[in-house]
mmCIF file of C-alpha atoms in Angstrom:
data_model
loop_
_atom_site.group_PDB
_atom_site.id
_atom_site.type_symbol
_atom_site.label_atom_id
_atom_site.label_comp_id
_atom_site.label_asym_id
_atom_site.label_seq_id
_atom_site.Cartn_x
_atom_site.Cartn_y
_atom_site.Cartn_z
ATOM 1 C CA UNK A 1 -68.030 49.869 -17.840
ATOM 2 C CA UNK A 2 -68.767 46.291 -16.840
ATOM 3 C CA UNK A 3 -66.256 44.402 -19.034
ATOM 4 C CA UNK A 4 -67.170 40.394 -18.801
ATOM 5 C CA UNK A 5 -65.376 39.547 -21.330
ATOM 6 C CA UNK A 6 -65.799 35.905 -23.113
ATOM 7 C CA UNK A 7 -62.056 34.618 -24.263
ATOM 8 C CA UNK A 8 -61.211 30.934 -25.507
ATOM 9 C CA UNK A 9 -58.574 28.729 -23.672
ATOM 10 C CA UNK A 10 -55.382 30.555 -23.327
ATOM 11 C CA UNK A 11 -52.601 31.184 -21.037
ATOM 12 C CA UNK A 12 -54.570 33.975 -18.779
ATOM 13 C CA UNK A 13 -55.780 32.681 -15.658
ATOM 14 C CA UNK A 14 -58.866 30.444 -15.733
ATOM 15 C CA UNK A 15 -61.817 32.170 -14.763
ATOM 16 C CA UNK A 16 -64.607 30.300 -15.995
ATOM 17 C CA UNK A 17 -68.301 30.285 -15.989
ATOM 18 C CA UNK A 18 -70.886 28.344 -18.438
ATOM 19 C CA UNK A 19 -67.683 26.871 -20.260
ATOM 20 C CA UNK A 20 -66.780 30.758 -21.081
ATOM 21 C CA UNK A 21 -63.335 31.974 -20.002
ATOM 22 C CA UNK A 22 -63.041 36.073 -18.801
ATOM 23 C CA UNK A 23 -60.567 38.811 -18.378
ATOM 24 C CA UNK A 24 -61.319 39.321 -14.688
ATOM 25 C CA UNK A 25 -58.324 41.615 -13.914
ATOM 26 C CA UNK A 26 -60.505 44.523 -15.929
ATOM 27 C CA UNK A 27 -63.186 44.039 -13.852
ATOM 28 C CA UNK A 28 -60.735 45.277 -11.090
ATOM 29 C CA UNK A 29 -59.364 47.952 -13.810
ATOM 30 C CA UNK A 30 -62.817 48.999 -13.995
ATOM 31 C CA UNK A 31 -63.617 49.265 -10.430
ATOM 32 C CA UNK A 32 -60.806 51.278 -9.253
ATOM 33 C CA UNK A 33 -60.978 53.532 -12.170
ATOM 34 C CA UNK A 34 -64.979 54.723 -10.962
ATOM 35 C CA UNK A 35 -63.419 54.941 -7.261
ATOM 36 C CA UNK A 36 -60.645 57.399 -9.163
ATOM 37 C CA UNK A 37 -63.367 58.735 -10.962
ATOM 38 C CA UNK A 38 -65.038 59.539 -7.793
ATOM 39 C CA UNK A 39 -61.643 60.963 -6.123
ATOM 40 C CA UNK A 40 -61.672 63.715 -9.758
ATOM 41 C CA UNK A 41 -64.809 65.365 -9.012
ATOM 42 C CA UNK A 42 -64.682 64.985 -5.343
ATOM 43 C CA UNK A 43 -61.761 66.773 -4.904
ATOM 44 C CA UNK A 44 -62.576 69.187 -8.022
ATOM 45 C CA UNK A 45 -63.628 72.238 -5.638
ATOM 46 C CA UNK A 46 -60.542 72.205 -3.650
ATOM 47 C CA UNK A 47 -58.303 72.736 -7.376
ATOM 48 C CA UNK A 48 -60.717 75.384 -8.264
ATOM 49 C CA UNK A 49 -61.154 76.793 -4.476
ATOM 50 C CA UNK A 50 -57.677 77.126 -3.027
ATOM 51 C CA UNK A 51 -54.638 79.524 -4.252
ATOM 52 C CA UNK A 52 -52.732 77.934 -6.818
ATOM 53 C CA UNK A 53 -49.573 77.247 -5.451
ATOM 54 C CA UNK A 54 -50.407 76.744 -1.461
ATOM 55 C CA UNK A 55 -49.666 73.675 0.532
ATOM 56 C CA UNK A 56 -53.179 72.779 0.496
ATOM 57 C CA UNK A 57 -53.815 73.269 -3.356
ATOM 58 C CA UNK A 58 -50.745 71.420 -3.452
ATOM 59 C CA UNK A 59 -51.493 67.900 -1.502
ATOM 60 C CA UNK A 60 -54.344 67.885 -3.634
ATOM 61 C CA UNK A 61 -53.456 68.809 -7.151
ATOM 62 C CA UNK A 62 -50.724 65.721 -7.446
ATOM 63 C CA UNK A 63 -53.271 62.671 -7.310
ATOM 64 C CA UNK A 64 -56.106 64.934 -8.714
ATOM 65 C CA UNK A 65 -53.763 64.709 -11.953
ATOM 66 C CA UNK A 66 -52.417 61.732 -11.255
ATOM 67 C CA UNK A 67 -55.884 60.707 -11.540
ATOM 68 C CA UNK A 68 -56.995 62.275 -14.586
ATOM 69 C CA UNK A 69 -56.239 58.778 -17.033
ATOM 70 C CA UNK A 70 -59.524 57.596 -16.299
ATOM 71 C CA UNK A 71 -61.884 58.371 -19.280
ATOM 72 C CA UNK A 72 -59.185 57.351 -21.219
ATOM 73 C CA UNK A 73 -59.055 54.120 -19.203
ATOM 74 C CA UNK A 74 -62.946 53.570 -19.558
ATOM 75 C CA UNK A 75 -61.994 53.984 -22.958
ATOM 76 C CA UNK A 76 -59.163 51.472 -23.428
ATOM 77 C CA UNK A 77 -61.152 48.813 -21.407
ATOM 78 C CA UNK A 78 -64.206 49.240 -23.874
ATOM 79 C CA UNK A 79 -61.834 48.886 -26.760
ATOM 80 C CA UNK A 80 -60.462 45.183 -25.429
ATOM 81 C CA UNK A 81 -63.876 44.346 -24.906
ATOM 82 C CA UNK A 82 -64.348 45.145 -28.384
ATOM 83 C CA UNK A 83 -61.578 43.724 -29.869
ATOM 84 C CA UNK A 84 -62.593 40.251 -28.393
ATOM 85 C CA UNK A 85 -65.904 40.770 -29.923
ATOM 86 C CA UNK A 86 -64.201 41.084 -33.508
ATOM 87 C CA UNK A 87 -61.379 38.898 -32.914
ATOM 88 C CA UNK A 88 -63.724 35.627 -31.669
ATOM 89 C CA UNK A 89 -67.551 36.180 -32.890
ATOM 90 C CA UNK A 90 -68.308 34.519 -36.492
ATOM 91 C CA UNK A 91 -69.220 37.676 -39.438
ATOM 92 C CA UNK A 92 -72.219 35.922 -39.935
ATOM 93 C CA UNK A 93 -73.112 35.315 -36.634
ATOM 94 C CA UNK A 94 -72.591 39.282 -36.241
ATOM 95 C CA UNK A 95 -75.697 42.194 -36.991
ATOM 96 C CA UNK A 96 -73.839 45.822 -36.395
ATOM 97 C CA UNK A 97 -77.768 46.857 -36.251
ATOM 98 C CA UNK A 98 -77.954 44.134 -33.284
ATOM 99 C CA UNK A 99 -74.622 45.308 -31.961
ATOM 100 C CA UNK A 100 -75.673 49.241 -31.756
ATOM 101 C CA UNK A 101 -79.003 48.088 -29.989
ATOM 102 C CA UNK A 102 -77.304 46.554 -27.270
ATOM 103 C CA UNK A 103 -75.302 49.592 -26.407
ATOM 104 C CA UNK A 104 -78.379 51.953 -26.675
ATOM 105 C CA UNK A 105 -80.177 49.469 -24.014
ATOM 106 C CA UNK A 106 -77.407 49.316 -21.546
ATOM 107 C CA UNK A 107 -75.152 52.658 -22.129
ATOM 108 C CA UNK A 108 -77.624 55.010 -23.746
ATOM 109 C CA UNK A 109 -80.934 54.759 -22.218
ATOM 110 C CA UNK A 110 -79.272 54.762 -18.709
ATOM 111 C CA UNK A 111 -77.775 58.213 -19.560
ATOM 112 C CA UNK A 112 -80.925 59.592 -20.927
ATOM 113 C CA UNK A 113 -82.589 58.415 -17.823
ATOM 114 C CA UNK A 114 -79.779 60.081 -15.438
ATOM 115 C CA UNK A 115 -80.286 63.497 -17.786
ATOM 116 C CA UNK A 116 -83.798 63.647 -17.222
ATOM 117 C CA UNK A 117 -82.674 62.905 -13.306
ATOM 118 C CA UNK A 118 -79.991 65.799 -13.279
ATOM 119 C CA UNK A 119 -82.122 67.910 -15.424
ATOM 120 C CA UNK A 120 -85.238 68.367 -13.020
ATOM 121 C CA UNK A 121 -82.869 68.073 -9.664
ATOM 122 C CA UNK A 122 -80.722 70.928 -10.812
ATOM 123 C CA UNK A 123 -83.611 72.863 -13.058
ATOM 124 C CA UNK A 124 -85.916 72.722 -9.708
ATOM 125 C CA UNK A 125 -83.265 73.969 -7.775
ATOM 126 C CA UNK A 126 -82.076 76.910 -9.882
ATOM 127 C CA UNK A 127 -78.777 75.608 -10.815
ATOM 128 C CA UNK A 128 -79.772 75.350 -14.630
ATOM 129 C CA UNK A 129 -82.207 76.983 -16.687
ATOM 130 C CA UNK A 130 -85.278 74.762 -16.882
ATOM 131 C CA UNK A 131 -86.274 74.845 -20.012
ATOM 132 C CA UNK A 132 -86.782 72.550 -22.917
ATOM 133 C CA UNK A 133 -83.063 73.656 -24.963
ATOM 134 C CA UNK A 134 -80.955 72.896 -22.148
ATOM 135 C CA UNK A 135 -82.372 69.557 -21.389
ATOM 136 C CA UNK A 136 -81.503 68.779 -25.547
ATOM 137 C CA UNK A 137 -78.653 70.303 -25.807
ATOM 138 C CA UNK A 138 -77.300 68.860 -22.243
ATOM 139 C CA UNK A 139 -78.720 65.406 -23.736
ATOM 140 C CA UNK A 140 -76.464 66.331 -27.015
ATOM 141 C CA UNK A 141 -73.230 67.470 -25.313
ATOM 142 C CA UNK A 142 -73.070 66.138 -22.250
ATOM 143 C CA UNK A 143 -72.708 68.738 -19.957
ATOM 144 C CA UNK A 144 -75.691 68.555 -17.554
ATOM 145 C CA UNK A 145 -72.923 67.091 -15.410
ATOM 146 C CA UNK A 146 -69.218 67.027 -15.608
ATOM 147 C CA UNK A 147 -68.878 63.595 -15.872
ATOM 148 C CA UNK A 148 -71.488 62.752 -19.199
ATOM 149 C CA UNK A 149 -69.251 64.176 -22.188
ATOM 150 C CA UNK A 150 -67.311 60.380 -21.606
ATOM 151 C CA UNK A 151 -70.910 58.677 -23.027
ATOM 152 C CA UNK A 152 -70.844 61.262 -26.084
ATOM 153 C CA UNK A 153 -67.368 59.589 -26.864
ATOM 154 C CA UNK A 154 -67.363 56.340 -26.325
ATOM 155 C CA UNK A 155 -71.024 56.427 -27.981
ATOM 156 C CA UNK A 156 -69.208 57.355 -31.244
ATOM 157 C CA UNK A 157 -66.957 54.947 -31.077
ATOM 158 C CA UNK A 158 -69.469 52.417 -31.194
ATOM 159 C CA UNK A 159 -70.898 54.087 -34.170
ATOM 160 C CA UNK A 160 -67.844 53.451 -35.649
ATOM 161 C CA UNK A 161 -67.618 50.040 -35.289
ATOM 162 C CA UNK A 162 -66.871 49.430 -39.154
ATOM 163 C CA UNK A 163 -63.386 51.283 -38.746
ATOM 164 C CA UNK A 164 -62.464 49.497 -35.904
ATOM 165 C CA UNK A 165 -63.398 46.068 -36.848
ATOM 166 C CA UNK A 166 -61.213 46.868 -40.145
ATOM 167 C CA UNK A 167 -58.197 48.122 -37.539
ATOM 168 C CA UNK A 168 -58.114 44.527 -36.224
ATOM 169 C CA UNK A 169 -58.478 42.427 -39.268
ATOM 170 C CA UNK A 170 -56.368 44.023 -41.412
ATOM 171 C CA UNK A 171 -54.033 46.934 -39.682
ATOM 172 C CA UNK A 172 -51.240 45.914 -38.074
ATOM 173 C CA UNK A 173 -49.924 47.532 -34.830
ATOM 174 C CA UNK A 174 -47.002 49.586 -36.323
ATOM 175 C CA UNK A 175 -49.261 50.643 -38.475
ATOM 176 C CA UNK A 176 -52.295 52.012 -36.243
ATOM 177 C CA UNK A 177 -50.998 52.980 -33.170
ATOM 178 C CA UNK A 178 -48.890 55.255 -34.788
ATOM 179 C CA UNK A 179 -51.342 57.007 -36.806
ATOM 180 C CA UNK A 180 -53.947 56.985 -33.801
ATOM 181 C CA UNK A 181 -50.954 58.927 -32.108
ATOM 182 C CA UNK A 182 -50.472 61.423 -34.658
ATOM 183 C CA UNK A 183 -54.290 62.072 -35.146
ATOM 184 C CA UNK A 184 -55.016 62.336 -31.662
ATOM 185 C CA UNK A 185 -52.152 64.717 -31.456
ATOM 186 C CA UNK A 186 -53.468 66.468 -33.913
ATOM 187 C CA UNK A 187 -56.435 66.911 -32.479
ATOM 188 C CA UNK A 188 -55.241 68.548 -29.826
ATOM 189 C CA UNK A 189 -54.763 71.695 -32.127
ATOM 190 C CA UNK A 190 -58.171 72.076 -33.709
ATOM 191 C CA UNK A 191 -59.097 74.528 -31.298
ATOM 192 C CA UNK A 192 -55.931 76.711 -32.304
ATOM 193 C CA UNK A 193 -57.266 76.160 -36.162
ATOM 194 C CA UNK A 194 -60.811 76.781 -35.770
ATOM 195 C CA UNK A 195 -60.492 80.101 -33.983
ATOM 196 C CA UNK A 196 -58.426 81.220 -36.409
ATOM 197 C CA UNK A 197 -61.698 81.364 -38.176
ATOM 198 C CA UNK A 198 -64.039 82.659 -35.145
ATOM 199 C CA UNK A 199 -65.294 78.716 -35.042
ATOM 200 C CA UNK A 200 -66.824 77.945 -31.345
ATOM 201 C CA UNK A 201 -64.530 75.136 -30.076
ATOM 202 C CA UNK A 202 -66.434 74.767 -26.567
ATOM 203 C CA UNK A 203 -66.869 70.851 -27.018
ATOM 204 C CA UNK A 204 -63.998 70.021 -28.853
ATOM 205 C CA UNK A 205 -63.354 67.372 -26.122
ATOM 206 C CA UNK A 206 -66.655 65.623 -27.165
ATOM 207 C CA UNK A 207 -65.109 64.099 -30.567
ATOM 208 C CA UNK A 208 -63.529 60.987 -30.325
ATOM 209 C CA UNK A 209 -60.651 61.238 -32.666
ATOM 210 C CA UNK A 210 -59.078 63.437 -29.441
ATOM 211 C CA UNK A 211 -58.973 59.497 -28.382
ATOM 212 C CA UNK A 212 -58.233 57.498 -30.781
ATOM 213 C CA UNK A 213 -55.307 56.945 -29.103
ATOM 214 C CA UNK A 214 -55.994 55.196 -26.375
ATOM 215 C CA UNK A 215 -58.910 53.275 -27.826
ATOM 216 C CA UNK A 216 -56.666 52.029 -30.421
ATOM 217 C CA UNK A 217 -54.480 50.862 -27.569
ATOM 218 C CA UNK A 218 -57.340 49.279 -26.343
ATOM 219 C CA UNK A 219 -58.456 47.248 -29.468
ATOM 220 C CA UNK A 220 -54.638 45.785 -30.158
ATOM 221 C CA UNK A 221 -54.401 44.846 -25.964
ATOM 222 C CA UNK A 222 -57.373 42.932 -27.027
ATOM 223 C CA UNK A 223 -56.454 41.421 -29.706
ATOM 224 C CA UNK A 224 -52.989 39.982 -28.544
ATOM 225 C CA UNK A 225 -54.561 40.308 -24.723
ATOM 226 C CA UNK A 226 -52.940 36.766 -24.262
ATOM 227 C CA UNK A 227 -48.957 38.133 -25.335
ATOM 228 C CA UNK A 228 -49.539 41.600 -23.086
ATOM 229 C CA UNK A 229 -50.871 39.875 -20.299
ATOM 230 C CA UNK A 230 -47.551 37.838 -20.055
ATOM 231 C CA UNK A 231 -45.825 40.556 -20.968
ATOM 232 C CA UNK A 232 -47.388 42.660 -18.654
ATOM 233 C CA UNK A 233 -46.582 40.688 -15.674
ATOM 234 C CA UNK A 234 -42.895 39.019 -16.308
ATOM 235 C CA UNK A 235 -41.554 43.039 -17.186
ATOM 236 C CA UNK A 236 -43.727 43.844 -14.393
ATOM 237 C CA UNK A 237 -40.736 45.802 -12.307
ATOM 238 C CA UNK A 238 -40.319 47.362 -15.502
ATOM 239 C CA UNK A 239 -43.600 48.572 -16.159
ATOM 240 C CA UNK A 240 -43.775 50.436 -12.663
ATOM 241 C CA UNK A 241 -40.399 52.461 -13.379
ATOM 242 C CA UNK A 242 -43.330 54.195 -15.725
ATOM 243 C CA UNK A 243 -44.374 55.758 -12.336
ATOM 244 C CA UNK A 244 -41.485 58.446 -13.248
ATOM 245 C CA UNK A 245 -41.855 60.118 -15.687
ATOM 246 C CA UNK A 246 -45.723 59.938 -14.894
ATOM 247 C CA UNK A 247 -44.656 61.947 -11.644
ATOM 248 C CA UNK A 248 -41.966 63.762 -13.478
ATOM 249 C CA UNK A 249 -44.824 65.154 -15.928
ATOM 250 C CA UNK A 250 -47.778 65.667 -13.453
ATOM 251 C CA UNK A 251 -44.890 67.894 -10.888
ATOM 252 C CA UNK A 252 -43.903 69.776 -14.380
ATOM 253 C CA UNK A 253 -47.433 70.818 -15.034
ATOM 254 C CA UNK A 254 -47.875 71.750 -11.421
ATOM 255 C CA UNK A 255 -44.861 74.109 -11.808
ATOM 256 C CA UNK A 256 -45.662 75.569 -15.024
ATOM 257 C CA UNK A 257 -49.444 76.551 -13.463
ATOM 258 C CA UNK A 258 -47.691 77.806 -10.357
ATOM 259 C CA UNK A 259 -45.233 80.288 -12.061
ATOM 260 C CA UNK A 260 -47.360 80.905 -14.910
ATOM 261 C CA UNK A 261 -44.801 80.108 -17.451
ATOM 262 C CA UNK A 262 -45.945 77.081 -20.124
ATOM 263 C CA UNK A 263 -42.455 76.233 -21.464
ATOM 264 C CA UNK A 264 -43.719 72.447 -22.188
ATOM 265 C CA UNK A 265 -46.572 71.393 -24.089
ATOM 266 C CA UNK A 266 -47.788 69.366 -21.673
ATOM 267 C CA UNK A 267 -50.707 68.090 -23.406
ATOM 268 C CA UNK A 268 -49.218 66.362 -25.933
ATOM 269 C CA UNK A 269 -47.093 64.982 -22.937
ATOM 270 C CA UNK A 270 -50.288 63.789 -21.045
ATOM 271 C CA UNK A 271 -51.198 61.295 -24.089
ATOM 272 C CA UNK A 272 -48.104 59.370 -23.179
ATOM 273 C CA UNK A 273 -48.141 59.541 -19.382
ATOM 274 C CA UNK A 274 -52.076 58.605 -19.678
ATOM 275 C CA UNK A 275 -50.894 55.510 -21.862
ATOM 276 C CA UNK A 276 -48.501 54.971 -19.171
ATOM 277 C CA UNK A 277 -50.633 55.019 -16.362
ATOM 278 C CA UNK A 278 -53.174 52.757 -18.007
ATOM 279 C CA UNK A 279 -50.668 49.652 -18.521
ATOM 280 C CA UNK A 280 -49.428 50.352 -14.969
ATOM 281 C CA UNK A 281 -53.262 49.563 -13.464
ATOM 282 C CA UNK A 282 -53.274 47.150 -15.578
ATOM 283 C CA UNK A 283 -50.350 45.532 -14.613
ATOM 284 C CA UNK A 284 -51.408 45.819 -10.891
ATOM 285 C CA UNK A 285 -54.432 44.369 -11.701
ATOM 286 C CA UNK A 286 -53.039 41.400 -13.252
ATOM 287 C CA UNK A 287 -51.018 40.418 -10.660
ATOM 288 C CA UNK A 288 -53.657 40.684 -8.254
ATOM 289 C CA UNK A 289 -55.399 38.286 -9.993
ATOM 290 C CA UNK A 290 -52.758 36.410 -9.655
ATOM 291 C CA UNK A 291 -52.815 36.278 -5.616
ATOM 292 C CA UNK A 292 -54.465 33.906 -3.816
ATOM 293 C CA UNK A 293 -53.565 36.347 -0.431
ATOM 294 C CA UNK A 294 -56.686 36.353 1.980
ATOM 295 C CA UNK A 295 -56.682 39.979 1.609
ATOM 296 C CA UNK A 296 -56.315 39.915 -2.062
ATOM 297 C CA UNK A 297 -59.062 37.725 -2.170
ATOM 298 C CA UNK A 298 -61.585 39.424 -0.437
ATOM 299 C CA UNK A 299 -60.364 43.094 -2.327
ATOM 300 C CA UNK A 300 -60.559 40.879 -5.735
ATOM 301 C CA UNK A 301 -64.658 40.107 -4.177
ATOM 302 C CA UNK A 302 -65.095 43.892 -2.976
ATOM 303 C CA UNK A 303 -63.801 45.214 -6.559
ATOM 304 C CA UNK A 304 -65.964 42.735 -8.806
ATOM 305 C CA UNK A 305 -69.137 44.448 -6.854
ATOM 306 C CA UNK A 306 -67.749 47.817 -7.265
ATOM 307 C CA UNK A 307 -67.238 46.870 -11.079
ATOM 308 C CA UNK A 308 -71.032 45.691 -11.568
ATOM 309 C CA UNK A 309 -71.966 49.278 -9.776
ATOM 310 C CA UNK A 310 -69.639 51.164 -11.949
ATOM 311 C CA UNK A 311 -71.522 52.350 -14.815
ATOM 312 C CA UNK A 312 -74.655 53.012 -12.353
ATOM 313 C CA UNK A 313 -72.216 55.357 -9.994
ATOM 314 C CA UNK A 314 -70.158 57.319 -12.531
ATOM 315 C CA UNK A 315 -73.886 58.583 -13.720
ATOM 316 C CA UNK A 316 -75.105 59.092 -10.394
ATOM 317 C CA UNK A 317 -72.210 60.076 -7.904
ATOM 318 C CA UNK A 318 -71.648 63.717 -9.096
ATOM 319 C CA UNK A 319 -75.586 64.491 -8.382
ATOM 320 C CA UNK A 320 -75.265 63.696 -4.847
ATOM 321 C CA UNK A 321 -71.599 65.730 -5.073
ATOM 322 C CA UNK A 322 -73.141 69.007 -6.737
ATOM 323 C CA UNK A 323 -76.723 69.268 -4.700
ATOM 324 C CA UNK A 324 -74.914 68.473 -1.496
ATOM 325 C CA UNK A 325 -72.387 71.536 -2.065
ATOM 326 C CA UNK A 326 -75.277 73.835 -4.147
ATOM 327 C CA UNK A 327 -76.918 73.315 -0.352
ATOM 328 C CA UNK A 328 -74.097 74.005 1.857
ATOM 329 C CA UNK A 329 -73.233 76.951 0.010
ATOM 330 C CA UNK A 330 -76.850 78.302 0.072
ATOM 331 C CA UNK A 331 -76.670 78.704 3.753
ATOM 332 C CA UNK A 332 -73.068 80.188 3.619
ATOM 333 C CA UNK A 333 -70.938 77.382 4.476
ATOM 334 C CA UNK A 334 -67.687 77.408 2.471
ATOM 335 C CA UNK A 335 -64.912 75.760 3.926
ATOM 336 C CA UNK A 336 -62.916 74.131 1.736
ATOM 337 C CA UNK A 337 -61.836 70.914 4.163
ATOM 338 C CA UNK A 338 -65.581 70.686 5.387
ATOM 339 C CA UNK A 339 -66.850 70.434 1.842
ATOM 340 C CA UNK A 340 -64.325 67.873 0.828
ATOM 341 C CA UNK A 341 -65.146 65.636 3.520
ATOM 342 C CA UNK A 342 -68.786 66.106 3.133
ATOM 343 C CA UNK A 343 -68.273 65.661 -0.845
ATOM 344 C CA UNK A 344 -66.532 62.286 -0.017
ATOM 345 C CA UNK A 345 -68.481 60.981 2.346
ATOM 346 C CA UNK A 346 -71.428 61.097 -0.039
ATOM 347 C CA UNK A 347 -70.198 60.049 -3.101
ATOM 348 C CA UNK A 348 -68.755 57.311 -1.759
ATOM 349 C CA UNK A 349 -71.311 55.939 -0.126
ATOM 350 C CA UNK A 350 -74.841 57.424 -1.867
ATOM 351 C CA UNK A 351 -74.423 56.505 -5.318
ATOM 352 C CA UNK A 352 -73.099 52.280 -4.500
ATOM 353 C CA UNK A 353 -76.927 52.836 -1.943
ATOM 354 C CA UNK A 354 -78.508 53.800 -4.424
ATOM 355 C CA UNK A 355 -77.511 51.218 -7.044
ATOM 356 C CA UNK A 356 -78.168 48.626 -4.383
ATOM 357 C CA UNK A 357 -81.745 50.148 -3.977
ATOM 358 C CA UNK A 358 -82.564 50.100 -7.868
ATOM 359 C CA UNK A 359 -80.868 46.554 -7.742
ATOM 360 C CA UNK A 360 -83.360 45.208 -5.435
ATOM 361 C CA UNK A 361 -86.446 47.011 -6.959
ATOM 362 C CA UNK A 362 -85.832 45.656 -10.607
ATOM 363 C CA UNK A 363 -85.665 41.912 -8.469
ATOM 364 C CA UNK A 364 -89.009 43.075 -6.532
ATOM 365 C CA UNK A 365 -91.019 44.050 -9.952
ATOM 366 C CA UNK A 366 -89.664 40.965 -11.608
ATOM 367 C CA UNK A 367 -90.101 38.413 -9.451
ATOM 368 C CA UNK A 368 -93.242 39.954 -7.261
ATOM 369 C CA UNK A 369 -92.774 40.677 -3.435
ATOM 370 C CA UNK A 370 -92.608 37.074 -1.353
ATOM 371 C CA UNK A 371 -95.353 35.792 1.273
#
């Protein structure tokens, strides 16, 4: 989730470091999207817990969905970051082989490593059966904890490189966003097919085409990032009246739960308001980039840390989250409120420790303790 990203001389802001120029303003993206993250799963017992429909459930249930773009924003991030890989590195400078490597070492060993971690923490305690199958097929699907089925995705997208590469080169925008729409919104209707025919559609949200969407956002923002970042900011009041029917949609689906009675399709709704929430953080983080406010400046510092932790803390912060509560509830205490402020308290605050522990061992082993 760390996206560095090299860019040539343009009109962006210069940000510059070995002659290389970056889009900083998605290292902020990044950063507050793993605090939202954070805020989902936090928070997630609360939606479950409490009556649909009561003042509690609802204070809680508007920026729990309000928050719910993120995967698709880790998505659309990793997308830009891929599009500047296609639209600037040299073909023969390029080995997919060499490409696929380099995600395995920094996206896909880390997640094996937090399975094992997750499997033996919650197998030892009793949460999961601890046995062989479940650490494979947990491994497979992602759901040894809530937050893994986003590596399954974005994981085949990377496979899929080829495509992609292809939808930059050669498919222009009317053309591909478009059709990403449509297949994405088709998507959203295999489960309707498939049990048609008694097919188990339990991790239908595993497959990327439900995505393609927003990555294929992703890969044209990065390869024009130069025209939406202007864009971006000079329609800026523009892009915040967004905000609306973002609300409008989030208050509609809160209704609909409350009286039971799904007039809208609100999923195919929640493509576009995601979409829409995405170029809003966006926008907000381009024009804090843009401030030199003291403030801004040291939020702009604090964020850039967060984004280096991100990856590190959207594995780890729900296995502080889940033992913490598995405990609490063992010796009977249930309170909703309680549990909520114990849930935030740790993961925001165990997982960044943690990375800053692991941070300072890897220095330790590398470098050998000092006299």
């Amino acid at each position: 989730m760390n996206n560095n990203i090299c860019l040539p001389k343009a009109s962006v802001p210069e940000h510059t470091e070995n002659g290389y120029k970056y889009i900083q303003e998605l290292n902020y993206f990044n950063a507050i999207a793993c605090l939202l993250v954070i805020f989902i799963h936090v928070v997630a017992i609360g939606i479950s817990g409490l009556t649909v429909g009561s003042w509690q459930e609802n204070i809680l249930y508007l920026p729990w969905r309000l928050a719910a773009f993120v995967v698709p924003a880790f998505l659309f991030s990793g997308a830009v970051k891929m599009a500047q890989q296609i639209k600037f590195a040299k073909d023969k400078d390029f080995s997919y082989f060499q490409y696929m490597a380099e995600r395995c070492k920094t996206i896909l060993l880390p997640y094996i490593a937090f399975c094992f971690i997750y499997f033996f923490t919650l197998g030892m305690m009793g949460y999961i059966p601890f046995d062989f199958n479940t650490l494979i097929r947990g491994m497979l699907t992602g759901d040894l904890s809530g937050q893994f089925y986003y590596i399954i995705i974005v994981i085949q997208f990377y496979i899929l490189f080829p495509i992609w590469k292809h939808l930059v080169k050669n498919t222009p925008i009317w053309a591909g966003l478009p059709l990403s729409l449509i297949i994405s919104m088709l998507s959203l209707k295999i489960p309707v097919y498939f049990e048609m025919f008694g097919i188990n559609t339990a991790y239908i949200d595993r497959f990327c085409i439900l995505y393609a969407f927003f990555w294929s956002i992703g890969l044209y923002v990065g390869k024009l990032y130069d025209v939406f970042y202007n864009s971006l900011y000079e329609n800026r009041k523009t892009v915040f009246l967004l905000l609306i029917p973002v609300l409008c949609a989030a208050v509609i689906n809160q209704i609909q739960l409350i009286t039971r009675n799904f007039v809208l399709e609100m999923d195919f709704f929640k493509l576009l308001t995601d979409a829409m929430s995405i170029l809003i953080l966006l926008t907000i983080c381009i024009i804090l980039d843009k401030s030199e406010i003291p403030v801004n400046i040291w939020l702009k510092n604090l964020l850039n840390k967060i984004n280096k932790a991100s990856y590190f803390v959207y594995l780890a912060h729900c296995l502080f989250i889940t033992v913490a509560t598995l405990q609490l509830q063992m010796r009977g205490i249930n309170d909703i409120a309680l549990l909520l402020l114990i849930r935030a308290l740790l993961g925001y605050s165990m997982p960044f420790l943690l990375y800053i522990l692991w941070q300072r061992c890897k220095h330790f082993f590398r470098f050998g303790a000092k006299p």
